[in-house]
Structures are given as C-alpha cells and as structure tokens.
Coordinates of N, CA and C in Angstrom, one line a residue:
X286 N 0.9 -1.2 0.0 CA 0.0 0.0 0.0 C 0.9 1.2 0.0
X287 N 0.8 2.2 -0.9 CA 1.7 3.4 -0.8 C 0.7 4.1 -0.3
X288 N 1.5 5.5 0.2 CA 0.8 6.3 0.6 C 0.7 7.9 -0.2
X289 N 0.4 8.7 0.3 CA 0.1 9.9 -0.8 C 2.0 10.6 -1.0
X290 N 2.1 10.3 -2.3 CA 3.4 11.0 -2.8 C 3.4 12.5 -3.4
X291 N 4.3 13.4 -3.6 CA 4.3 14.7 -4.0 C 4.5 14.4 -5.8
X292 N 3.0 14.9 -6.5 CA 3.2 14.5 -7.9 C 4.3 15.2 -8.5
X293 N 4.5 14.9 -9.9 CA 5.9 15.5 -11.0 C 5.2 17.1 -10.7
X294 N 6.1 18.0 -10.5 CA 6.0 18.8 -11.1 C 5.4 19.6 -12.0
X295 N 4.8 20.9 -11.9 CA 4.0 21.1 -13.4 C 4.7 22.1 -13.8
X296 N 4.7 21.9 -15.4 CA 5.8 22.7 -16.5 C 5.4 24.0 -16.7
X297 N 6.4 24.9 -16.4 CA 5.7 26.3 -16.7 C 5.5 26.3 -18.1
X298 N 4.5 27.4 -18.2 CA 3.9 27.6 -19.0 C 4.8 29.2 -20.1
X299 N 4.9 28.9 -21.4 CA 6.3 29.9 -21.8 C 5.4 31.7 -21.6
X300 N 6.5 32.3 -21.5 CA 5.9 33.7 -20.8 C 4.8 34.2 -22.2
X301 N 4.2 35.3 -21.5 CA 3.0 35.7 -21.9 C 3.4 36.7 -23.4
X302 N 5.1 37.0 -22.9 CA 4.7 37.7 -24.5 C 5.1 36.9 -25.4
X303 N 5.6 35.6 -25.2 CA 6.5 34.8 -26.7 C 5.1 34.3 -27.0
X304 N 3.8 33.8 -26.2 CA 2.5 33.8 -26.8 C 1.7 34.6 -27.6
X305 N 1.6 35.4 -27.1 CA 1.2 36.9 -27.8 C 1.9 37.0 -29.1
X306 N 2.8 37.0 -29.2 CA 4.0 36.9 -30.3 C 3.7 35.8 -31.1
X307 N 3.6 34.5 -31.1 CA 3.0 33.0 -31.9 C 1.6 33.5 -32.5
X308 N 1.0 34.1 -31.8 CA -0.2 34.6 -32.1 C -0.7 35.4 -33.1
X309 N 0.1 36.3 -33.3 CA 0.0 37.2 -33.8 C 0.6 36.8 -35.5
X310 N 1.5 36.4 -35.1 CA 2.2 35.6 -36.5 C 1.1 34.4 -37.0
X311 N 0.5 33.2 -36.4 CA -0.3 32.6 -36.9 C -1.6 33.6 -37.5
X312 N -1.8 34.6 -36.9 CA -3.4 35.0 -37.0 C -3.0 36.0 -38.9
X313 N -1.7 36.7 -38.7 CA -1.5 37.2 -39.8 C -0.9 36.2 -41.2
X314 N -0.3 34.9 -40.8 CA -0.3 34.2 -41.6 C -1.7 33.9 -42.4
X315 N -2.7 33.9 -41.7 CA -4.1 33.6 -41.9 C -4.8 34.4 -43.1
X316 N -4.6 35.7 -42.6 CA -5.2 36.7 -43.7 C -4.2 37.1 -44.4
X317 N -2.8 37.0 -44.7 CA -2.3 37.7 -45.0 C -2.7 36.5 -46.6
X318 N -2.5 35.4 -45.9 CA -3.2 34.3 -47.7 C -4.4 34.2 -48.2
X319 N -5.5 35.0 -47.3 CA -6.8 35.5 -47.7 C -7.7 33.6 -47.0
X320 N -6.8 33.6 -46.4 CA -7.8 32.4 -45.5 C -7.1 31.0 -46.2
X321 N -6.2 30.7 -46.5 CA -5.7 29.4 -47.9 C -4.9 28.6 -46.6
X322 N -4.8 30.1 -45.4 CA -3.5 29.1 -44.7 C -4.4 29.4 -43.4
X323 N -5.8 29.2 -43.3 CA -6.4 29.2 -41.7 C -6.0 27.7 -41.1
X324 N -5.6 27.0 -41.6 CA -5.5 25.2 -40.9 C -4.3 25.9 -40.6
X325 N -3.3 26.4 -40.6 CA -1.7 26.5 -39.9 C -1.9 27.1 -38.1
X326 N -3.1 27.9 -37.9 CA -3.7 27.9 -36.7 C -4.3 27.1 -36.0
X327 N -4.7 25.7 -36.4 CA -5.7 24.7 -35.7 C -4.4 23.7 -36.0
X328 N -3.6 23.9 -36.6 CA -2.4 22.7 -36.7 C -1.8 23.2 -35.1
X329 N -1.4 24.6 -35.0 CA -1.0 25.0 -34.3 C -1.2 24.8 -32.4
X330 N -2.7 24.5 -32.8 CA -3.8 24.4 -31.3 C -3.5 23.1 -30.8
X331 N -3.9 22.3 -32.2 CA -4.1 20.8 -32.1 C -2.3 19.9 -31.4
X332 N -0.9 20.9 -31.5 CA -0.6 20.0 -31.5 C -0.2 20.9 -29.9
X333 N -0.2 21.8 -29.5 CA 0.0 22.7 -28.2 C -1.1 21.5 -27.0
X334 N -2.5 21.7 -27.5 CA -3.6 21.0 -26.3 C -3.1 19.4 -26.1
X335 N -3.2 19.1 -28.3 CA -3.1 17.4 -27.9 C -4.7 16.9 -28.0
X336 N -5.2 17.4 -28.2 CA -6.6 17.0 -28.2 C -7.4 16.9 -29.1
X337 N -7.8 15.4 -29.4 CA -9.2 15.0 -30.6 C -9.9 16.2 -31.2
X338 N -10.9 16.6 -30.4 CA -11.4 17.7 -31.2 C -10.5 19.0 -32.0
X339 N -9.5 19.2 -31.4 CA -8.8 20.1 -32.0 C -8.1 19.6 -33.8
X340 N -7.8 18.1 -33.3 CA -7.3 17.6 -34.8 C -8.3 17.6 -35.5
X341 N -9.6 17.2 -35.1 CA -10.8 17.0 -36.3 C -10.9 18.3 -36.6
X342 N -11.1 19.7 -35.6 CA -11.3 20.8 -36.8 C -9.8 20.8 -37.7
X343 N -8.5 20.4 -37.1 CA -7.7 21.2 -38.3 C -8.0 20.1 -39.5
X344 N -8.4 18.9 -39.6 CA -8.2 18.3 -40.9 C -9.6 18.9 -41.4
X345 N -10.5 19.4 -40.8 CA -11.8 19.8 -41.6 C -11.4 21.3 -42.2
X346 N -10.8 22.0 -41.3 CA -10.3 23.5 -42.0 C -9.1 23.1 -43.2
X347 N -8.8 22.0 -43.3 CA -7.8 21.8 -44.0 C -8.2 21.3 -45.6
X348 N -9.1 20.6 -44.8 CA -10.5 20.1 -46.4 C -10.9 21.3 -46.8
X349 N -11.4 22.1 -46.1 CA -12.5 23.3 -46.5 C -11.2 24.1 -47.3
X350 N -10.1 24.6 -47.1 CA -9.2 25.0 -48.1 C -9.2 24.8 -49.0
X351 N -9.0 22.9 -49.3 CA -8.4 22.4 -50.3 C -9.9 22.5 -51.3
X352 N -11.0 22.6 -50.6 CA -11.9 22.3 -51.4 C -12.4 23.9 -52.0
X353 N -11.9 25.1 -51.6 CA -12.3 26.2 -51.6 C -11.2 26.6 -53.1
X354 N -9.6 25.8 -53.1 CA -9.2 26.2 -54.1 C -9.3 25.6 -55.0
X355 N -10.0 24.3 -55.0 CA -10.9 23.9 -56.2 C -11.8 24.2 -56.9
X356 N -12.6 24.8 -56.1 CA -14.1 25.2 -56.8 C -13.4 27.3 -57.3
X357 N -12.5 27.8 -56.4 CA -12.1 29.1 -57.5 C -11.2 28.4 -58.6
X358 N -10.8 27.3 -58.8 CA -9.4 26.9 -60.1 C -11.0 26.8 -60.9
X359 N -11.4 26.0 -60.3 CA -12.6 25.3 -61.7 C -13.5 26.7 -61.9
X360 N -13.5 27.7 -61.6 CA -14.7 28.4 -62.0 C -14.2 29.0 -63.7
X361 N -15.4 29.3 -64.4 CA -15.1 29.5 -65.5 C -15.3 30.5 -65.9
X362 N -14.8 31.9 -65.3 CA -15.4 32.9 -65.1 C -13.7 33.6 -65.1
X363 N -13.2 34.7 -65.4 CA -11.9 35.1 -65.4 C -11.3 35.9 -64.4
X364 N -12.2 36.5 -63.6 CA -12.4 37.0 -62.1 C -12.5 36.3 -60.8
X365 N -13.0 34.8 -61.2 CA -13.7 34.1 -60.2 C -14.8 34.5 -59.6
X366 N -16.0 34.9 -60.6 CA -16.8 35.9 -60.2 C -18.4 34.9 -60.1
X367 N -17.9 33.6 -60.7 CA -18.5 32.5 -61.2 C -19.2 31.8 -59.6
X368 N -20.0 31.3 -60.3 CA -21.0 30.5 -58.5 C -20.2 29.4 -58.0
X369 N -18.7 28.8 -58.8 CA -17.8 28.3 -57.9 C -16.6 28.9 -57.6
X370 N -16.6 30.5 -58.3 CA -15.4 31.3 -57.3 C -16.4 31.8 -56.3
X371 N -17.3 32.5 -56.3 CA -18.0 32.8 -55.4 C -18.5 32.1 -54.4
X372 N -18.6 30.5 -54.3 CA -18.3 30.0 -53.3 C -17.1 29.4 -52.6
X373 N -16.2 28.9 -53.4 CA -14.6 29.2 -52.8 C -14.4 30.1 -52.2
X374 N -14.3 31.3 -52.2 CA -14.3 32.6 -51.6 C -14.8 32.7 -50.3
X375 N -16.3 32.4 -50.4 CA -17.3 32.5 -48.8 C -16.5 31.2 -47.9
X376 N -16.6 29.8 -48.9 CA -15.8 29.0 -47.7 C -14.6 29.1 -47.1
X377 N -13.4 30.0 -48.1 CA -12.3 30.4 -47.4 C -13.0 31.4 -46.0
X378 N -13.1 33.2 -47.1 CA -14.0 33.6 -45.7 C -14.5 33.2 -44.3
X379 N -15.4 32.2 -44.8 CA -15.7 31.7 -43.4 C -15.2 30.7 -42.4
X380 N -14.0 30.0 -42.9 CA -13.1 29.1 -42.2 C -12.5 29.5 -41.7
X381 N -11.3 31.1 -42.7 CA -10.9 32.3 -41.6 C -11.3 32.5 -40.1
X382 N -12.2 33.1 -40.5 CA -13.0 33.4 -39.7 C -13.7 33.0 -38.2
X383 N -13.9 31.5 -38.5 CA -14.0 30.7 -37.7 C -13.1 30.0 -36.7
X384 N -11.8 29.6 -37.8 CA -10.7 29.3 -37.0 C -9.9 30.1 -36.5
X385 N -9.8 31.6 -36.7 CA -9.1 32.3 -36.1 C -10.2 32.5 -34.9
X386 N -11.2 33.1 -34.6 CA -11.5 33.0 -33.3 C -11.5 31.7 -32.4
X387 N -12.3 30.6 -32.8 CA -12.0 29.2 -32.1 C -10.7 29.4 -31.4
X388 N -9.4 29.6 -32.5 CA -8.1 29.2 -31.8 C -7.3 30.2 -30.7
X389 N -7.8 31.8 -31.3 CA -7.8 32.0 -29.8 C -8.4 32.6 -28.8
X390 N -9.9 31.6 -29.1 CA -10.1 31.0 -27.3 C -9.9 30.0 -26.9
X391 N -9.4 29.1 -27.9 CA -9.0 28.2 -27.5 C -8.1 28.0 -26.5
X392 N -6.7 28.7 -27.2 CA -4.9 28.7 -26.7 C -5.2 29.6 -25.5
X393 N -5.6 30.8 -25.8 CA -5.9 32.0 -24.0 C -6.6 30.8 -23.0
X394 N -7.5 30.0 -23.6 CA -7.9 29.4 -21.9 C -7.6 28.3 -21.7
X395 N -6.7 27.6 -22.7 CA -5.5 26.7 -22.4 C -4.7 26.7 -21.1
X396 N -3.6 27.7 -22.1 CA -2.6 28.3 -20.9 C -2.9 28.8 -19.9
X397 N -3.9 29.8 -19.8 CA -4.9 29.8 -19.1 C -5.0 28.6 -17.5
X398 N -5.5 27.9 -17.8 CA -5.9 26.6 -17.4 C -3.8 26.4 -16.8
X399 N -3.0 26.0 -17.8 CA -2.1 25.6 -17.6 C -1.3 26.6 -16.4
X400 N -1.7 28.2 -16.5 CA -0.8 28.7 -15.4 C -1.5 28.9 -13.9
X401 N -2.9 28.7 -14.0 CA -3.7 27.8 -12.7 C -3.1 26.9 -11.9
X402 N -3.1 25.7 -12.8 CA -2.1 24.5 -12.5 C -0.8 24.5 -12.0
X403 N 0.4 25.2 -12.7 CA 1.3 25.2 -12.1 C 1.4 26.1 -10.9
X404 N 0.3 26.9 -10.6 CA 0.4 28.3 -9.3 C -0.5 27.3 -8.2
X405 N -1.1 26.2 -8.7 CA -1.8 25.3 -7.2 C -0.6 24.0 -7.0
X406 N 0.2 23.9 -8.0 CA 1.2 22.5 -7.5 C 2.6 23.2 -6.9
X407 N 2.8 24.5 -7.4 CA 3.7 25.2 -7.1 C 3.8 25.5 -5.0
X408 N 2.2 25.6 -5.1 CA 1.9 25.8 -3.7 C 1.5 24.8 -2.6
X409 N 1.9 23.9 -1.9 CA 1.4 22.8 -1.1 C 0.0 22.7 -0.5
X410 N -0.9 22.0 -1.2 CA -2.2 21.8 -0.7 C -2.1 22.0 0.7
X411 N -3.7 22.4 1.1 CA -4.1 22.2 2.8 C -3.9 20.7 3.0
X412 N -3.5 20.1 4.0 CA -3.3 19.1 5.0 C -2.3 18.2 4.2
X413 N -1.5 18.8 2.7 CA 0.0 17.5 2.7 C 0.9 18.9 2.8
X414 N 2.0 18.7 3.7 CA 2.6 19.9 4.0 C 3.8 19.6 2.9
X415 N 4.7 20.5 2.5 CA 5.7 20.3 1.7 C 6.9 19.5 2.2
X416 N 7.8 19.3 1.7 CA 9.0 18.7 2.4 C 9.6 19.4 3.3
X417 N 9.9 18.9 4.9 CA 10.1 19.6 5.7 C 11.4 19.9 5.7
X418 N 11.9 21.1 6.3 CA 13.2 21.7 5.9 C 14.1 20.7 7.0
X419 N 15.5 20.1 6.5 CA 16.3 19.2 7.7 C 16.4 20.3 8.8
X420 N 15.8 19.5 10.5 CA 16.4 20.3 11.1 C 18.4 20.1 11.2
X421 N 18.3 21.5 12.3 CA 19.8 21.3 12.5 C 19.6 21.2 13.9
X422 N 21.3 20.3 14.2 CA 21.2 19.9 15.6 C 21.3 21.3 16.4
X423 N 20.3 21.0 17.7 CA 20.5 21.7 18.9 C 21.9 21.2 19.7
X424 N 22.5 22.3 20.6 CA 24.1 22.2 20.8 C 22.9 21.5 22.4
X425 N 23.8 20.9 23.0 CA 22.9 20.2 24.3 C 24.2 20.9 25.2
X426 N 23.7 21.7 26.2 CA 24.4 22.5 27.4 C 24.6 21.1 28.4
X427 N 25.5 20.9 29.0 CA 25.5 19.6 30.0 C 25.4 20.7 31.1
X428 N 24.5 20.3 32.1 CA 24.0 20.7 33.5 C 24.7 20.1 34.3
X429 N 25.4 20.8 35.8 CA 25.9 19.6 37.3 C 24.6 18.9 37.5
X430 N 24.8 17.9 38.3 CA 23.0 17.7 38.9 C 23.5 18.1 40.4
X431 N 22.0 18.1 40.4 CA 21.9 18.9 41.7 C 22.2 17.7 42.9
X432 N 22.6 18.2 43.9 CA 22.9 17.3 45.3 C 21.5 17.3 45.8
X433 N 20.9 15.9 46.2 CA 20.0 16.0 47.2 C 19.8 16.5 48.0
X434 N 19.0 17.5 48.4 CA 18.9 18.0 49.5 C 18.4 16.8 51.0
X435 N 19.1 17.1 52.2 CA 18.6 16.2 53.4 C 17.2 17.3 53.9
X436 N 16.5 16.5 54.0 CA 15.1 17.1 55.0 C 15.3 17.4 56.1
X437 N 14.9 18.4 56.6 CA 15.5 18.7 57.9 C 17.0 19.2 58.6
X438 N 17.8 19.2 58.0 CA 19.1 19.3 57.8 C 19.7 20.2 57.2
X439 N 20.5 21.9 57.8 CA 20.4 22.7 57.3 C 21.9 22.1 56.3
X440 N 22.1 22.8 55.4 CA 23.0 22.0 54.3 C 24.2 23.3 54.6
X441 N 25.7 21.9 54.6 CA 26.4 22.9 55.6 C 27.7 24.2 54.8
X442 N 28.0 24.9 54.8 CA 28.4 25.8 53.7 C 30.2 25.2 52.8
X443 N 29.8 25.4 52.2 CA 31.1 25.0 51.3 C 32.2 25.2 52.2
X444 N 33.5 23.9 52.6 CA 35.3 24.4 52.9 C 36.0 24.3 52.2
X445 N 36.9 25.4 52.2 CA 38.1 25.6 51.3 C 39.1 24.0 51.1
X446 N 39.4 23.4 50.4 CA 40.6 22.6 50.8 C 41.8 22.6 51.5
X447 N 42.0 21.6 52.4 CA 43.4 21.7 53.4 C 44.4 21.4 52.4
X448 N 45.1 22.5 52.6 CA 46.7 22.6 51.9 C 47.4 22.2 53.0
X449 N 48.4 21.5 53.1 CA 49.5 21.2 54.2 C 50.6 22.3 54.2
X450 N 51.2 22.5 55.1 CA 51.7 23.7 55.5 C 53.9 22.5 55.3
X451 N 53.8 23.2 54.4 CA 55.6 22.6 54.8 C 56.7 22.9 55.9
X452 N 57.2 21.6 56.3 CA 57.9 21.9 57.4 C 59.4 22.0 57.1
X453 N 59.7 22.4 58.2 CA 61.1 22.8 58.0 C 61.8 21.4 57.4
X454 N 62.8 21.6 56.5 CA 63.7 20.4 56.2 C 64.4 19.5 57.3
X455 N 64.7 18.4 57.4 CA 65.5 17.5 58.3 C 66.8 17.8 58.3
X456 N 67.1 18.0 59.8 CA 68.7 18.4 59.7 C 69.3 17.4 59.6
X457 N 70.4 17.0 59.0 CA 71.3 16.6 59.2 C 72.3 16.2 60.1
X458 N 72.9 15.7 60.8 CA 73.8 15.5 61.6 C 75.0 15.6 61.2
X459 N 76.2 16.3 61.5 CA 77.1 16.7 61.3 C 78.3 15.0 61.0
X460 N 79.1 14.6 60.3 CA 80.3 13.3 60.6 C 80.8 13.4 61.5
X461 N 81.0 13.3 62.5 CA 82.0 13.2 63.4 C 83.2 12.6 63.1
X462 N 84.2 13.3 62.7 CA 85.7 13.1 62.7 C 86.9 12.9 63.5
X463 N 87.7 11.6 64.0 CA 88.4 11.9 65.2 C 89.4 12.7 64.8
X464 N 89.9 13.3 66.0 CA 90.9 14.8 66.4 C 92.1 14.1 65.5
X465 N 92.7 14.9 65.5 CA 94.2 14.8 65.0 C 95.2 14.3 66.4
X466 N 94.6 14.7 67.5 CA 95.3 14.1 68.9 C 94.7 12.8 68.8
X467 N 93.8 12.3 68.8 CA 93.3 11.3 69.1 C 94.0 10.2 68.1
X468 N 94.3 10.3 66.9 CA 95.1 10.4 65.8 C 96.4 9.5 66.1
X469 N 97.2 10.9 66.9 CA 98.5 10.3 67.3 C 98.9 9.6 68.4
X470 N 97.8 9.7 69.2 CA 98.0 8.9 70.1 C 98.2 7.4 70.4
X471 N 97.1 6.8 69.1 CA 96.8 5.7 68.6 C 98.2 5.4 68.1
X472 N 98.6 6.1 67.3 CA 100.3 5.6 66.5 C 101.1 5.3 67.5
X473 N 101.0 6.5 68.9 CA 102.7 6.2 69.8 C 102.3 5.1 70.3
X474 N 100.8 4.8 70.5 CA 100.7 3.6 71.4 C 101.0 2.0 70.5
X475 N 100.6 2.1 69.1 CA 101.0 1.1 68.4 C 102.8 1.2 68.3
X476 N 103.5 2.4 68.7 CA 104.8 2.4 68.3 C 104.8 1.6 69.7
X477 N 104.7 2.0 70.8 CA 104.8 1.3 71.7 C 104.7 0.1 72.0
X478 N 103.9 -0.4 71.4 CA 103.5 -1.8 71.1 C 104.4 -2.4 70.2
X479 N 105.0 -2.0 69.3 CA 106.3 -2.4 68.8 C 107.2 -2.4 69.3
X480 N 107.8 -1.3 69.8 CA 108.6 -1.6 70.4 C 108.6 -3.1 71.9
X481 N 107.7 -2.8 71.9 CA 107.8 -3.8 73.4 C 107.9 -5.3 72.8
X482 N 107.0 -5.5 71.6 CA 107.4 -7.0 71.0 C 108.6 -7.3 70.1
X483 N 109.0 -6.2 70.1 CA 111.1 -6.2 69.9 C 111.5 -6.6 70.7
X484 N 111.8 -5.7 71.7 CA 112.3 -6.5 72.7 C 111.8 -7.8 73.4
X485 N 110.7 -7.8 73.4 CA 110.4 -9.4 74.0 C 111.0 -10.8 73.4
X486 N 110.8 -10.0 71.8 CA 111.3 -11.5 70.9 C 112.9 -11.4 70.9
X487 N 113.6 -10.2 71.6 CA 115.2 -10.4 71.3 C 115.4 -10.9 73.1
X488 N 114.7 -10.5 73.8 CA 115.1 -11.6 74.9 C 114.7 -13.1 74.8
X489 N 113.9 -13.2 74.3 CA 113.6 -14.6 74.2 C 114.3 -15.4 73.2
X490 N 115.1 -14.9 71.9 CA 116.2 -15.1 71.5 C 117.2 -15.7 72.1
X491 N 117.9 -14.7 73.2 CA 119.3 -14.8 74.1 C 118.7 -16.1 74.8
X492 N 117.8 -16.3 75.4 CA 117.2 -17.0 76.2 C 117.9 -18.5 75.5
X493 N 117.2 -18.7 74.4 CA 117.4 -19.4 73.5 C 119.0 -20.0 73.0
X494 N 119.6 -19.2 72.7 CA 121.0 -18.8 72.3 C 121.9 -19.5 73.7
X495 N 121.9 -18.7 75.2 CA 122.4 -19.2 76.1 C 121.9 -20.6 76.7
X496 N 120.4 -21.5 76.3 CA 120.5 -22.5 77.1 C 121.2 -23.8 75.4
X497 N 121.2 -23.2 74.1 CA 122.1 -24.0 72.8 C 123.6 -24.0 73.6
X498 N 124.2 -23.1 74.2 CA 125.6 -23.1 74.7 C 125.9 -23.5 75.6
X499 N 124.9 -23.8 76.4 CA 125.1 -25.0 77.4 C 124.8 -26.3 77.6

C-alpha cells in the first residue's frame, strides 16, 4: 500500500509575450493568404492541447481550403466571379474566420488553465505539507546535577581545601671526625707496642741462644 506522494512537477507555461508573439504571426499568416493558410492555426492548437477535437477541426479546415481552391481553379469565369469562385471565396472567408476565433479561445484558456495548474502545484495543498526543511542539531548545554537536599538538615556551607603547610627540612647530623690528637696517640701507642714485642722477641732469642751453649 503506498501512501500519498508529492506528484511530477508542473511545466511552466512559456511567458506571456513569446504567446502573444506565436499569435499574432499565426493570426497574420491567416489573412495575410486570404484564409488558404487558416488550418496552420488549428495545426498549431491541435498540437500545443493534444486534443481529438482540436485535430478534427484542423483536418476539416484543411478540407475546407483544399476544397475552396478547387471550386475558384474550376470556375469558369476570369475573375472568379463565377457560382464556384464565389463559393470558394465564402468558404475560405468563413473558415478564416472561424478558426481564427476558435483558436484563440482556445490557446488563451488553455494556458490559461495551464498557469492555474502550475500556481496550485507550485503551492502545497491544505493538509499535505511540503518537504520539511532538515532540522539542525541543537548544541545540548551539560548541567551539574543537583545534590539532594537532606530534609531537615540545614545543608552545611562549602570548605576551602586543606593545603598542608611545609615543614622545615630535616637536619642533618654533622660526621664526626676523630681529632688529629686522638690520631697520634693511637700511633705512639701502636709504636709502643712495637717496640715492646722487639724486645720481647730479642730476649727470648738470648734465652734461647744461652740455654744451645750450654
């Protein structure tokens, strides 16, 4: 099942003076041949509408020509003054005549008709709306959300953040280095100490030495 679509388009209709202008040239083609070329206006109608009746007058105004310049060829009269130039004559006359008005009222309420048409398709019927314009996006604002409120509970005022406060740097403890006394003292006492295991080991030598000699 389809549903209601937007029909083709309707074809403008060509401006009002290039008509006026077609018009004027067919209508003076018309008399300017004394009525021989009134079918070049109903050729003209027939093929603009498209329409049966329009083709049956032009092949009938087209008969009525052909038969109007038969009956003035055949008259026997040197004027055409004769009862078959004088009828040739009246039926040009009156096919003139005829088909130039027919044709335009015909073509005026044609177009007519045709620039109706395009000024109601041009414009969107009541209840089918035309093609809706794309929207454009809306930018979306992001909101905080709100903190619940406690019932009863007065809500307590905003605190700054605790910064920590820097402390003084860690001292250090100084190396402690021993004295330069401290130093030498260690030496005389290790000299001391040599010296004393000199002598111990050269007494203990002799010791040695005097009980080999005995």
């Amino acid at each position: 099942m389809q549903g209601h679509g937007y029909g083709q388009p309707a074809k403008k209709p060509p401006h009002l003076a290039v008509l006026v202008l077609l018009r004027v040239l067919f209508v003076a083609a018309g008399f300017l041949s004394i009525g021989f070329l009134a079918w070049a206006m109903l050729l003209r109608l027939a093929a603009v509408t498209r329409r049966s009746l329009d083709w049956g007058l032009f092949v009938t105004a087209l008969f009525a020509d052909i038969a109007a310049i038969v009956l003035v060829a055949n008259d026997p009269s040197d004027d055409a003054s004769g009862v078959g130039g004088t009828l040739g004559m009246c039926l040009v006359l009156i096919t003139l005549a005829s088909a130039t008005t027919y044709y335009l009222i015909a073509e005026i309420r044609h177009y007519g008709r045709r620039e109706r048409e395009f000024a109601a398709r041009s414009t969107p019927a009541y209840g089918y709306p035309g093609p809706a314009a794309r929207p454009y996006a809306t930018p979306v604002i992001p909101t905080m959300p709100a903190a619940p409120a406690m019932s009863g509970m007065p809500t307590p005022p905003p605190t700054a953040p605790h910064t920590p406060v820097p402390g003084p740097p860690p001292v250090v403890p100084p190396s402690h280095r021993p004295a330069p006394a401290r130093i030498d003292q260690v030496r005389a006492e290790l000299d001391e100490l040599s010296d004393y295991l000199r002598k111990h080991d050269g007494q203990h030598d002799g010791r040695r030495e005097d009980g080999i000699e005995r």
